[in-house]
Amino acid sequence: MHALAQELNRILEPTICYRALSDFGRRIYFPKGIVAQTAEANQNCTTFNATAGMAFKDGQPMALPSIAHYLNDLSGRESVAYAPTGGVAPLRSAWLQQIHGKNPGLGDTPVSMPVVTPGLTAGVAQAADLFVNAGDVIIMPDMFWGNYRLMFEERYGARIVTFRFFDDRFNLNLGALEQTLARHPGKAVILLNFPNNPTGYSPTLDEARALAELVTRYAEAGNQTVVVTDDAYFGLFYETGIYEESLFSVLAGAHENLLAVKVDGATKEDFVWGFRIGFVTFGARGVLPEQYAALEKKLAGSLRSVISSSTNLGQHILLKALQSPGYEAEKREFRAILEARYRKIKQILAERTTGTSLAELPFNSGYFMTFKCNSISAEQLRTLLLGQKVGTIAVGDDYLRLAYSAVDLEHLDEFMATIFEAADKLDMS
Ligand SMILES: Cc1ncc(COP(=O)(O)O)c(C=O)c1O
């Protein structure tokens, strides 16, 4: 094993961060190569700096005029230049501040600096790189974002073990999670995604508390526990009584055997789907600043080995937006647009007389809602709707997911009526 990896492992050894590492996670380190040497030179070398593989003229990165034309008031260093491997430092600090602002329950629990990844998909995959070996079990509810299967099973050779999302009374099925954990002693990687894709469900305050307690009990019993929270749809909460923070708030300082890995980002929260900006932040009780720094170095090494660095342009635009005086108000306005659609969907469902083979699962947040298709096939329904130029997603053959976030308020009546009519047609045939 490389000496730098051994050094990081030595720093991490007393903590869950080390105990949970995959084989790759143990091997990885941030090299003292081009990136580290360039960073060193950037501090000192005012005479000539011939380190990074970029082209400079008069001290500025060279940008073609036909590209610079679109960059407006961003400098070359903020746009065409490389970003640091772990992300633009002031953006990382600003995002950490955002995390604290949005998650007051986190209080002064020490956590790592957020590390930038090219989107949340890459954030979850980086967590898998560091903490999942081939053959490991990943525990998640049975309603999950389909890409997790491609990622964990096909890419990482891990095994997804699911528990039923809702119990018979349509509450979060914590009993099922507890039983699943009991069947997997030793080490568990748990993946939680709220507001959930595809259901649009977030836990109530009581459910969130109970969920955190039961995961903490599992860790207390001596099991090495990693909880990855995929907070892609964070902030879109439409009902009172919902837990409006990331579970990271309560898990980050819960127990010495529990490592919370927060994956979040600008993609959905800041309405920049194509920017490709995500963040990974670590939290575990008792972990010291130098140990967080060592884990951040491992993550940076992992990023360096596969994606090099994330978008510099996008990071600087996001940083400027976070610092802009209108930012919070603009986001509130956008959130209100989505909330109005949510309320309209609820009203349509409450008043409907057709489409009764479609039973909506509980939803209270996010972009989506999901119908359980009783007595009809979700895939047949999707195909029928496609013929009417209406796009929906079949999740297996039993569930139909609607991204009502993508349909204007004034079209929701027609949108839902078309779905109900198509369901009735299939139900009759
Ligand atoms: C739960 C969840 N996580 C992650 C993502 C992807 O995020 P990104 O586009 O930032 O990779 C999605 C997108 O659909 C999602 O639903």
Tab-separated table of C-alpha atoms and ligand atoms in Angstrom:
chain	number	residue	atom	x	y	z
A	1	MET	CA	0.000	0.000	0.000
A	2	HIS	CA	1.271	3.499	-0.831
A	3	ALA	CA	2.896	5.321	2.093
A	4	LEU	CA	0.472	8.257	1.765
A	5	ALA	CA	-2.500	5.887	2.051
A	6	GLN	CA	-0.894	4.300	5.113
A	7	GLU	CA	-0.465	7.744	6.636
A	8	LEU	CA	-4.131	8.660	6.069
A	9	ASN	CA	-5.228	5.271	7.422
A	10	ARG	CA	-3.126	5.787	10.537
A	11	ILE	CA	-4.893	9.109	11.184
A	12	LEU	CA	-8.312	7.590	10.551
A	13	GLU	CA	-7.727	4.274	12.337
A	14	PRO	CA	-9.401	5.065	15.686
A	15	THR	CA	-12.649	6.097	13.948
A	16	ILE	CA	-15.646	4.601	12.150
A	17	CYS	CA	-14.327	6.410	9.062
A	18	TYR	CA	-11.521	3.850	8.864
A	19	ARG	CA	-13.520	0.830	10.022
A	20	ALA	CA	-16.131	1.450	7.316
A	21	LEU	CA	-13.662	1.958	4.441
A	22	SER	CA	-13.813	-0.390	1.453
A	23	ASP	CA	-10.639	-2.010	0.142
A	24	PHE	CA	-10.364	0.826	-2.379
A	25	GLY	CA	-11.097	3.331	0.387
A	26	ARG	CA	-8.120	2.013	2.321
A	27	ARG	CA	-5.817	2.104	-0.708
A	28	ILE	CA	-6.713	5.585	-1.948
A	29	TYR	CA	-4.699	8.716	-1.105
A	30	PHE	CA	-4.217	12.152	-2.551
A	31	PRO	CA	-0.898	12.094	-4.408
A	32	LYS	CA	1.821	14.702	-4.071
A	33	GLY	CA	1.659	14.933	-7.856
A	34	ILE	CA	0.694	17.653	-10.302
A	35	VAL	CA	-2.302	18.989	-8.383
A	36	ALA	CA	-0.577	19.173	-5.001
A	37	GLN	CA	2.626	20.629	-6.490
A	38	THR	CA	0.624	23.198	-8.447
A	39	ALA	CA	-1.288	24.241	-5.332
A	40	GLU	CA	2.054	24.697	-3.558
A	41	ALA	CA	3.465	26.726	-6.464
A	42	ASN	CA	0.338	28.892	-6.639
A	43	GLN	CA	1.119	30.130	-3.133
A	44	ASN	CA	4.715	31.116	-3.884
A	45	CYS	CA	5.751	31.247	-7.525
A	46	THR	CA	5.200	34.801	-8.658
A	47	THR	CA	8.135	34.737	-11.115
A	48	PHE	CA	7.204	31.828	-13.377
A	49	ASN	CA	4.597	29.178	-12.669
A	50	ALA	CA	4.971	26.317	-15.120
A	51	THR	CA	3.029	23.702	-13.196
A	52	ALA	CA	-0.593	23.002	-14.213
A	53	GLY	CA	-1.410	21.922	-17.748
A	54	MET	CA	-3.187	25.145	-18.677
A	55	ALA	CA	-2.283	27.909	-21.130
A	56	PHE	CA	-1.772	31.419	-19.742
A	57	LYS	CA	-1.211	34.801	-21.396
A	58	ASP	CA	-0.272	37.883	-19.355
A	59	GLY	CA	-0.973	35.944	-16.184
A	60	GLN	CA	-4.524	34.952	-17.139
A	61	PRO	CA	-5.873	31.651	-18.480
A	62	MET	CA	-6.344	31.935	-22.236
A	63	ALA	CA	-9.981	31.942	-23.347
A	64	LEU	CA	-11.127	31.992	-26.968
A	65	PRO	CA	-13.030	35.254	-27.584
A	66	SER	CA	-15.979	33.286	-28.952
A	67	ILE	CA	-16.181	31.504	-25.589
A	68	ALA	CA	-15.290	34.509	-23.398
A	69	HIS	CA	-18.147	36.356	-25.125
A	70	TYR	CA	-20.640	34.242	-23.154
A	71	LEU	CA	-18.860	34.444	-19.816
A	72	ASN	CA	-19.929	38.026	-19.098
A	73	ASP	CA	-18.436	39.184	-15.814
A	74	LEU	CA	-16.687	35.920	-14.927
A	75	SER	CA	-12.900	36.026	-15.147
A	76	GLY	CA	-10.882	33.341	-16.884
A	77	ARG	CA	-9.860	32.000	-13.480
A	78	GLU	CA	-13.533	31.659	-12.588
A	79	SER	CA	-14.532	29.962	-15.797
A	80	VAL	CA	-12.116	28.264	-18.187
A	81	ALA	CA	-9.453	27.420	-15.575
A	82	TYR	CA	-9.485	24.141	-13.667
A	83	ALA	CA	-11.278	24.020	-10.305
A	84	PRO	CA	-9.420	22.435	-7.377
A	85	THR	CA	-10.037	18.685	-7.116
A	86	GLY	CA	-12.221	18.972	-4.008
A	87	GLY	CA	-14.006	22.085	-5.230
A	88	VAL	CA	-13.703	25.872	-5.115
A	89	ALA	CA	-12.776	26.698	-1.503
A	90	PRO	CA	-15.147	29.666	-0.929
A	91	LEU	CA	-18.020	27.650	-2.416
A	92	ARG	CA	-17.284	24.778	-0.044
A	93	SER	CA	-17.362	27.190	2.909
A	94	ALA	CA	-20.559	28.830	1.639
A	95	TRP	CA	-22.200	25.420	1.193
A	96	LEU	CA	-21.234	24.380	4.714
A	97	GLN	CA	-22.896	27.556	5.939
A	98	GLN	CA	-25.955	26.620	3.855
A	99	ILE	CA	-26.021	23.154	5.445
A	100	HIS	CA	-25.991	24.721	8.919
A	101	GLY	CA	-28.640	27.278	7.982
A	102	LYS	CA	-30.997	24.651	6.556
A	103	ASN	CA	-30.323	22.118	9.321
A	104	PRO	CA	-30.403	23.960	12.643
A	105	GLY	CA	-30.611	20.611	14.456
A	106	LEU	CA	-27.015	19.959	13.429
A	107	GLY	CA	-26.018	22.639	15.944
A	108	ASP	CA	-22.279	22.690	16.523
A	109	THR	CA	-21.736	18.999	15.748
A	110	PRO	CA	-18.341	18.911	14.016
A	111	VAL	CA	-18.581	17.758	10.381
A	112	SER	CA	-16.179	17.743	7.446
A	113	MET	CA	-15.958	20.416	4.795
A	114	PRO	CA	-18.261	19.571	1.885
A	115	VAL	CA	-16.304	18.132	-1.060
A	116	VAL	CA	-17.595	18.991	-4.538
A	117	THR	CA	-18.592	16.192	-6.918
A	118	PRO	CA	-19.996	16.470	-10.442
A	119	GLY	CA	-23.616	16.087	-9.311
A	120	LEU	CA	-25.297	13.917	-6.689
A	121	THR	CA	-25.021	10.744	-8.753
A	122	ALA	CA	-21.253	11.082	-8.542
A	123	GLY	CA	-21.586	11.937	-4.838
A	124	VAL	CA	-23.407	8.684	-4.096
A	125	ALA	CA	-20.944	6.782	-6.296
A	126	GLN	CA	-18.002	8.325	-4.443
A	127	ALA	CA	-19.526	7.213	-1.150
A	128	ALA	CA	-19.827	3.740	-2.668
A	129	ASP	CA	-16.194	3.843	-3.794
A	130	LEU	CA	-15.044	4.654	-0.276
A	131	PHE	CA	-17.346	2.394	1.753
A	132	VAL	CA	-18.719	-0.441	-0.409
A	133	ASN	CA	-16.940	-3.620	-1.479
A	134	ALA	CA	-18.229	-6.041	-4.104
A	135	GLY	CA	-20.631	-8.418	-2.377
A	136	ASP	CA	-21.575	-5.907	0.361
A	137	VAL	CA	-25.217	-5.335	1.204
A	138	ILE	CA	-26.839	-1.903	0.757
A	139	ILE	CA	-30.071	-1.453	2.666
A	140	MET	CA	-32.743	0.914	1.323
A	141	PRO	CA	-36.543	1.165	1.125
A	142	ASP	CA	-38.202	-0.689	-1.740
A	143	MET	CA	-39.235	2.565	-3.406
A	144	PHE	CA	-35.935	3.951	-4.642
A	145	TRP	CA	-34.391	5.885	-7.493
A	146	GLY	CA	-33.777	3.283	-10.215
A	147	ASN	CA	-30.233	4.455	-10.865
A	148	TYR	CA	-29.168	3.022	-7.485
A	149	ARG	CA	-29.599	-0.436	-8.965
A	150	LEU	CA	-27.364	0.329	-11.919
A	151	MET	CA	-24.809	1.907	-9.621
A	152	PHE	CA	-24.670	-0.449	-6.656
A	153	GLU	CA	-25.409	-3.733	-8.361
A	154	GLU	CA	-23.883	-3.380	-11.819
A	155	ARG	CA	-21.022	-0.980	-11.154
A	156	TYR	CA	-20.054	-1.970	-7.616
A	157	GLY	CA	-21.195	-5.598	-7.559
A	158	ALA	CA	-22.970	-4.947	-4.258
A	159	ARG	CA	-26.360	-6.377	-3.305
A	160	ILE	CA	-29.373	-4.143	-2.691
A	161	VAL	CA	-31.565	-5.401	0.147
A	162	THR	CA	-34.861	-3.550	0.444
A	163	PHE	CA	-37.456	-3.168	3.166
A	164	ARG	CA	-41.070	-2.167	2.578
A	165	PHE	CA	-41.330	1.621	2.446
A	166	PHE	CA	-44.825	1.891	3.943
A	167	ASP	CA	-46.535	-0.290	6.512
A	168	ASP	CA	-50.191	-1.298	6.182
A	169	ARG	CA	-51.297	2.059	7.598
A	170	PHE	CA	-49.066	3.907	5.126
A	171	ASN	CA	-46.618	5.086	7.741
A	172	LEU	CA	-42.884	4.789	7.169
A	173	ASN	CA	-42.161	1.117	7.807
A	174	LEU	CA	-39.557	1.401	10.529
A	175	GLY	CA	-40.290	-2.075	11.837
A	176	ALA	CA	-39.250	-3.485	8.467
A	177	LEU	CA	-36.000	-1.504	8.565
A	178	GLU	CA	-35.289	-2.754	12.089
A	179	GLN	CA	-35.852	-6.364	11.046
A	180	THR	CA	-33.653	-5.927	7.988
A	181	LEU	CA	-30.838	-4.484	10.105
A	182	ALA	CA	-31.195	-7.352	12.573
A	183	ARG	CA	-30.658	-9.782	9.695
A	184	HIS	CA	-27.415	-7.984	8.747
A	185	PRO	CA	-25.188	-7.705	11.800
A	186	GLY	CA	-21.586	-6.501	11.587
A	187	LYS	CA	-21.630	-3.749	9.014
A	188	ALA	CA	-24.414	-2.010	7.141
A	189	VAL	CA	-24.539	0.693	4.536
A	190	ILE	CA	-27.996	2.277	4.592
A	191	LEU	CA	-29.175	4.617	1.866
A	192	LEU	CA	-31.968	7.056	2.676
A	193	ASN	CA	-33.462	9.523	0.200
A	194	PHE	CA	-35.960	12.110	1.451
A	195	PRO	CA	-37.910	13.792	-0.093
A	196	ASN	CA	-38.109	10.457	-1.829
A	197	ASN	CA	-37.893	9.631	-5.494
A	198	PRO	CA	-40.297	8.159	-6.630
A	199	THR	CA	-42.932	8.573	-3.897
A	200	GLY	CA	-42.467	12.234	-2.915
A	201	TYR	CA	-42.615	11.197	0.738
A	202	SER	CA	-40.666	12.700	3.652
A	203	PRO	CA	-40.883	11.375	7.214
A	204	THR	CA	-42.969	13.067	9.861
A	205	LEU	CA	-41.184	14.483	12.898
A	206	ASP	CA	-41.986	11.341	14.896
A	207	GLU	CA	-40.908	9.018	12.090
A	208	ALA	CA	-37.628	10.885	11.625
A	209	ARG	CA	-36.894	10.718	15.358
A	210	ALA	CA	-37.721	7.003	15.513
A	211	LEU	CA	-35.689	6.300	12.380
A	212	ALA	CA	-32.627	8.056	13.787
A	213	GLU	CA	-33.051	6.230	17.104
A	214	LEU	CA	-33.280	2.805	15.553
A	215	VAL	CA	-30.245	3.325	13.328
A	216	THR	CA	-28.336	4.641	16.348
A	217	ARG	CA	-29.362	1.560	18.393
A	218	TYR	CA	-27.935	-0.626	15.616
A	219	ALA	CA	-24.641	1.296	15.821
A	220	GLU	CA	-24.668	1.146	19.656
A	221	ALA	CA	-24.927	-2.639	19.433
A	222	GLY	CA	-21.439	-2.650	17.893
A	223	ASN	CA	-22.369	-2.669	14.206
A	224	GLN	CA	-20.314	-0.495	11.854
A	225	THR	CA	-22.918	1.729	10.274
A	226	VAL	CA	-22.752	4.047	7.298
A	227	VAL	CA	-25.856	6.066	6.479
A	228	VAL	CA	-25.810	7.855	3.146
A	229	THR	CA	-28.493	10.524	2.924
A	230	ASP	CA	-29.310	11.475	-0.651
A	231	ASP	CA	-30.862	14.893	-0.094
A	232	ALA	CA	-31.383	15.727	-3.771
A	233	TYR	CA	-34.863	17.239	-3.277
A	234	PHE	CA	-34.092	18.962	0.008
A	235	GLY	CA	-36.175	21.991	0.930
A	236	LEU	CA	-39.359	21.129	-0.967
A	237	PHE	CA	-41.620	20.349	2.009
A	238	TYR	CA	-45.316	21.097	1.591
A	239	GLU	CA	-47.018	20.048	4.838
A	240	THR	CA	-46.607	20.868	8.496
A	241	GLY	CA	-45.413	18.110	10.802
A	242	ILE	CA	-42.757	16.896	8.353
A	243	TYR	CA	-39.149	16.672	9.428
A	244	GLU	CA	-37.709	19.531	7.399
A	245	GLU	CA	-34.040	18.788	7.926
A	246	SER	CA	-31.706	16.210	6.531
A	247	LEU	CA	-31.395	13.100	8.710
A	248	PHE	CA	-27.712	14.010	8.628
A	249	SER	CA	-28.579	16.601	11.330
A	250	VAL	CA	-29.335	13.918	13.877
A	251	LEU	CA	-27.032	11.168	12.625
A	252	ALA	CA	-23.793	13.130	12.209
A	253	GLY	CA	-23.090	13.187	15.957
A	254	ALA	CA	-25.164	10.180	17.020
A	255	HIS	CA	-22.575	7.492	17.770
A	256	GLU	CA	-18.916	6.531	17.310
A	257	ASN	CA	-19.977	3.551	15.151
A	258	LEU	CA	-22.148	5.613	12.855
A	259	LEU	CA	-20.762	7.545	9.911
A	260	ALA	CA	-23.283	9.846	8.243
A	261	VAL	CA	-22.507	10.767	4.650
A	262	LYS	CA	-24.557	13.658	3.349
A	263	VAL	CA	-24.934	13.833	-0.408
A	264	ASP	CA	-26.639	16.988	-1.557
A	265	GLY	CA	-26.185	19.632	-4.185
A	266	ALA	CA	-27.359	22.374	-6.428
A	267	THR	CA	-28.966	20.142	-9.073
A	268	LYS	CA	-32.573	20.280	-7.859
A	269	GLU	CA	-32.244	22.677	-4.919
A	270	ASP	CA	-30.921	25.492	-7.062
A	271	PHE	CA	-32.643	24.508	-10.302
A	272	VAL	CA	-29.385	23.858	-12.197
A	273	TRP	CA	-29.818	20.268	-13.344
A	274	GLY	CA	-27.127	20.448	-16.015
A	275	PHE	CA	-24.518	22.272	-13.917
A	276	ARG	CA	-23.356	19.018	-12.315
A	277	ILE	CA	-22.606	20.261	-8.811
A	278	GLY	CA	-23.018	17.986	-5.818
A	279	PHE	CA	-21.389	17.872	-2.389
A	280	VAL	CA	-20.344	15.092	-0.018
A	281	THR	CA	-20.054	15.912	3.698
A	282	PHE	CA	-19.108	13.504	6.504
A	283	GLY	CA	-20.191	13.460	10.133
A	284	ALA	CA	-19.535	11.000	12.968
A	285	ARG	CA	-19.320	11.427	16.703
A	286	GLY	CA	-15.828	12.009	18.049
A	287	VAL	CA	-14.111	12.531	14.712
A	288	LEU	CA	-11.419	15.231	14.983
A	289	PRO	CA	-10.728	17.955	12.412
A	290	GLU	CA	-7.501	16.265	11.227
A	291	GLN	CA	-9.428	13.012	10.774
A	292	TYR	CA	-12.100	14.731	8.689
A	293	ALA	CA	-9.274	16.314	6.668
A	294	ALA	CA	-7.776	12.849	6.077
A	295	LEU	CA	-11.125	11.509	4.868
A	296	GLU	CA	-11.567	14.552	2.609
A	297	LYS	CA	-8.104	13.771	1.174
A	298	LYS	CA	-9.182	10.208	0.450
A	299	LEU	CA	-12.280	11.509	-1.309
A	300	ALA	CA	-10.183	14.028	-3.240
A	301	GLY	CA	-7.813	11.227	-4.285
A	302	SER	CA	-10.767	9.159	-5.398
A	303	LEU	CA	-12.128	12.090	-7.443
A	304	ARG	CA	-8.676	12.799	-8.893
A	305	SER	CA	-8.446	9.201	-10.068
A	306	VAL	CA	-11.674	9.241	-12.040
A	307	ILE	CA	-13.120	12.678	-12.799
A	308	SER	CA	-10.176	14.978	-11.981
A	309	SER	CA	-12.331	17.953	-10.943
A	310	SER	CA	-15.858	19.328	-11.259
A	311	THR	CA	-17.078	22.288	-13.295
A	312	ASN	CA	-15.259	25.495	-12.373
A	313	LEU	CA	-17.713	27.676	-14.299
A	314	GLY	CA	-20.751	26.201	-12.569
A	315	GLN	CA	-19.155	26.422	-9.126
A	316	HIS	CA	-18.349	30.109	-9.549
A	317	ILE	CA	-21.830	30.911	-10.847
A	318	LEU	CA	-23.345	29.054	-7.894
A	319	LEU	CA	-21.043	30.864	-5.457
A	320	LYS	CA	-22.082	34.243	-6.873
A	321	ALA	CA	-25.744	33.209	-6.643
A	322	LEU	CA	-25.342	32.167	-2.993
A	323	GLN	CA	-23.860	35.596	-2.286
A	324	SER	CA	-26.507	37.461	-4.258
A	325	PRO	CA	-29.061	39.452	-2.203
A	326	GLY	CA	-32.016	38.117	-4.230
A	327	TYR	CA	-31.072	34.440	-3.939
A	328	GLU	CA	-33.281	33.370	-1.025
A	329	ALA	CA	-36.335	35.254	-2.298
A	330	GLU	CA	-35.928	33.798	-5.794
A	331	LYS	CA	-35.792	30.287	-4.378
A	332	ARG	CA	-38.846	30.907	-2.217
A	333	GLU	CA	-40.701	32.014	-5.334
A	334	PHE	CA	-39.737	28.868	-7.256
A	335	ARG	CA	-40.597	26.656	-4.295
A	336	ALA	CA	-44.006	28.343	-4.095
A	337	ILE	CA	-44.655	27.490	-7.765
A	338	LEU	CA	-43.968	23.805	-7.061
A	339	GLU	CA	-46.018	23.893	-3.862
A	340	ALA	CA	-49.019	25.321	-5.740
A	341	ARG	CA	-48.799	22.358	-8.133
A	342	TYR	CA	-48.635	19.976	-5.164
A	343	ARG	CA	-51.799	21.516	-3.655
A	344	LYS	CA	-53.581	21.328	-6.993
A	345	ILE	CA	-52.702	17.639	-7.388
A	346	LYS	CA	-54.001	16.954	-3.865
A	347	GLN	CA	-57.229	18.772	-4.717
A	348	ILE	CA	-57.685	16.830	-7.962
A	349	LEU	CA	-57.108	13.547	-6.124
A	350	ALA	CA	-59.573	14.480	-3.386
A	351	GLU	CA	-62.288	15.344	-5.883
A	352	ARG	CA	-61.783	12.661	-8.518
A	353	THR	CA	-64.484	10.202	-9.515
A	354	THR	CA	-62.496	8.409	-12.222
A	355	GLY	CA	-59.203	6.551	-12.377
A	356	THR	CA	-60.026	4.621	-9.242
A	357	SER	CA	-57.712	1.735	-10.159
A	358	LEU	CA	-54.913	4.162	-9.312
A	359	ALA	CA	-54.182	4.471	-5.585
A	360	GLU	CA	-51.850	7.303	-4.652
A	361	LEU	CA	-49.068	6.559	-2.190
A	362	PRO	CA	-48.576	9.168	0.552
A	363	PHE	CA	-46.642	12.215	-0.627
A	364	ASN	CA	-45.863	15.526	1.024
A	365	SER	CA	-42.675	16.893	-0.564
A	366	GLY	CA	-40.319	16.969	-3.530
A	367	TYR	CA	-41.044	16.677	-7.252
A	368	PHE	CA	-43.061	13.468	-7.511
A	369	MET	CA	-46.087	11.418	-6.644
A	370	THR	CA	-46.628	7.735	-7.351
A	371	PHE	CA	-49.740	5.705	-8.065
A	372	LYS	CA	-50.018	2.052	-7.162
A	373	CYS	CA	-51.743	0.524	-10.179
A	374	ASN	CA	-54.363	-1.895	-8.902
A	375	SER	CA	-55.679	-4.366	-11.482
A	376	ILE	CA	-53.898	-2.645	-14.389
A	377	SER	CA	-50.336	-2.693	-15.650
A	378	ALA	CA	-48.250	0.438	-15.062
A	379	GLU	CA	-46.265	-0.248	-18.206
A	380	GLN	CA	-49.413	-0.618	-20.310
A	381	LEU	CA	-50.754	2.586	-18.811
A	382	ARG	CA	-47.506	4.411	-19.544
A	383	THR	CA	-47.544	3.192	-23.148
A	384	LEU	CA	-51.165	4.172	-23.625
A	385	LEU	CA	-50.415	7.644	-22.254
A	386	LEU	CA	-47.379	7.922	-24.498
A	387	GLY	CA	-49.712	7.442	-27.482
A	388	GLN	CA	-51.618	10.471	-26.202
A	389	LYS	CA	-48.379	12.449	-25.957
A	390	VAL	CA	-48.344	12.287	-22.140
A	391	GLY	CA	-45.056	11.170	-20.567
A	392	THR	CA	-44.960	9.320	-17.231
A	393	ILE	CA	-42.622	6.746	-15.675
A	394	ALA	CA	-43.573	3.137	-14.981
A	395	VAL	CA	-41.708	1.823	-11.934
A	396	GLY	CA	-41.869	-1.889	-12.547
A	397	ASP	CA	-45.364	-2.970	-13.547
A	398	ASP	CA	-47.140	-1.846	-10.373
A	399	TYR	CA	-46.309	1.827	-9.977
A	400	LEU	CA	-46.643	4.935	-12.109
A	401	ARG	CA	-44.541	7.981	-11.164
A	402	LEU	CA	-45.596	11.502	-12.070
A	403	ALA	CA	-43.114	14.398	-11.979
A	404	TYR	CA	-45.835	16.975	-11.408
A	405	SER	CA	-42.994	19.445	-10.894
A	406	ALA	CA	-42.705	19.520	-14.690
A	407	VAL	CA	-46.338	20.410	-15.530
A	408	ASP	CA	-47.669	23.963	-15.316
A	409	LEU	CA	-50.443	24.569	-12.796
A	410	GLU	CA	-53.031	25.479	-15.421
A	411	HIS	CA	-52.504	22.145	-17.209
A	412	LEU	CA	-52.741	19.863	-14.203
A	413	ASP	CA	-56.513	19.267	-14.512
A	414	GLU	CA	-56.115	18.095	-18.093
A	415	PHE	CA	-52.960	16.127	-17.289
A	416	MET	CA	-54.580	14.173	-14.478
A	417	ALA	CA	-57.887	13.700	-16.335
A	418	THR	CA	-55.963	12.121	-19.225
A	419	ILE	CA	-54.252	9.713	-16.842
A	420	PHE	CA	-57.520	8.745	-15.103
A	421	GLU	CA	-59.284	8.241	-18.434
A	422	ALA	CA	-56.475	6.027	-19.740
A	423	ALA	CA	-56.495	3.996	-16.500
A	424	ASP	CA	-60.262	3.502	-16.778
A	425	LYS	CA	-59.922	2.395	-20.390
A	426	LEU	CA	-57.351	-0.253	-19.389
A	427	ASP	CA	-59.419	-1.302	-16.384
A	428	MET	CA	-62.476	-1.928	-18.599
A	429	SER	CA	-60.614	-3.942	-21.232
B	1	LIG	C1	-32.746	10.604	-5.507
B	1	LIG	C2	-31.877	11.208	-6.555
B	1	LIG	N1	-30.567	11.341	-6.329
B	1	LIG	C3	-29.750	11.858	-7.256
B	1	LIG	C4	-30.244	12.288	-8.468
B	1	LIG	C5	-29.305	12.809	-9.506
B	1	LIG	O1	-28.719	14.001	-9.187
B	1	LIG	P1	-27.627	14.617	-10.152
B	1	LIG	O2	-28.331	15.003	-11.407
B	1	LIG	O3	-27.081	15.774	-9.400
B	1	LIG	O4	-26.595	13.582	-10.413
B	1	LIG	C6	-31.599	12.183	-8.746
B	1	LIG	C7	-32.095	12.620	-10.055
B	1	LIG	O5	-33.083	12.255	-10.584
B	1	LIG	C8	-32.438	11.624	-7.762
B	1	LIG	O6	-33.739	11.472	-7.985
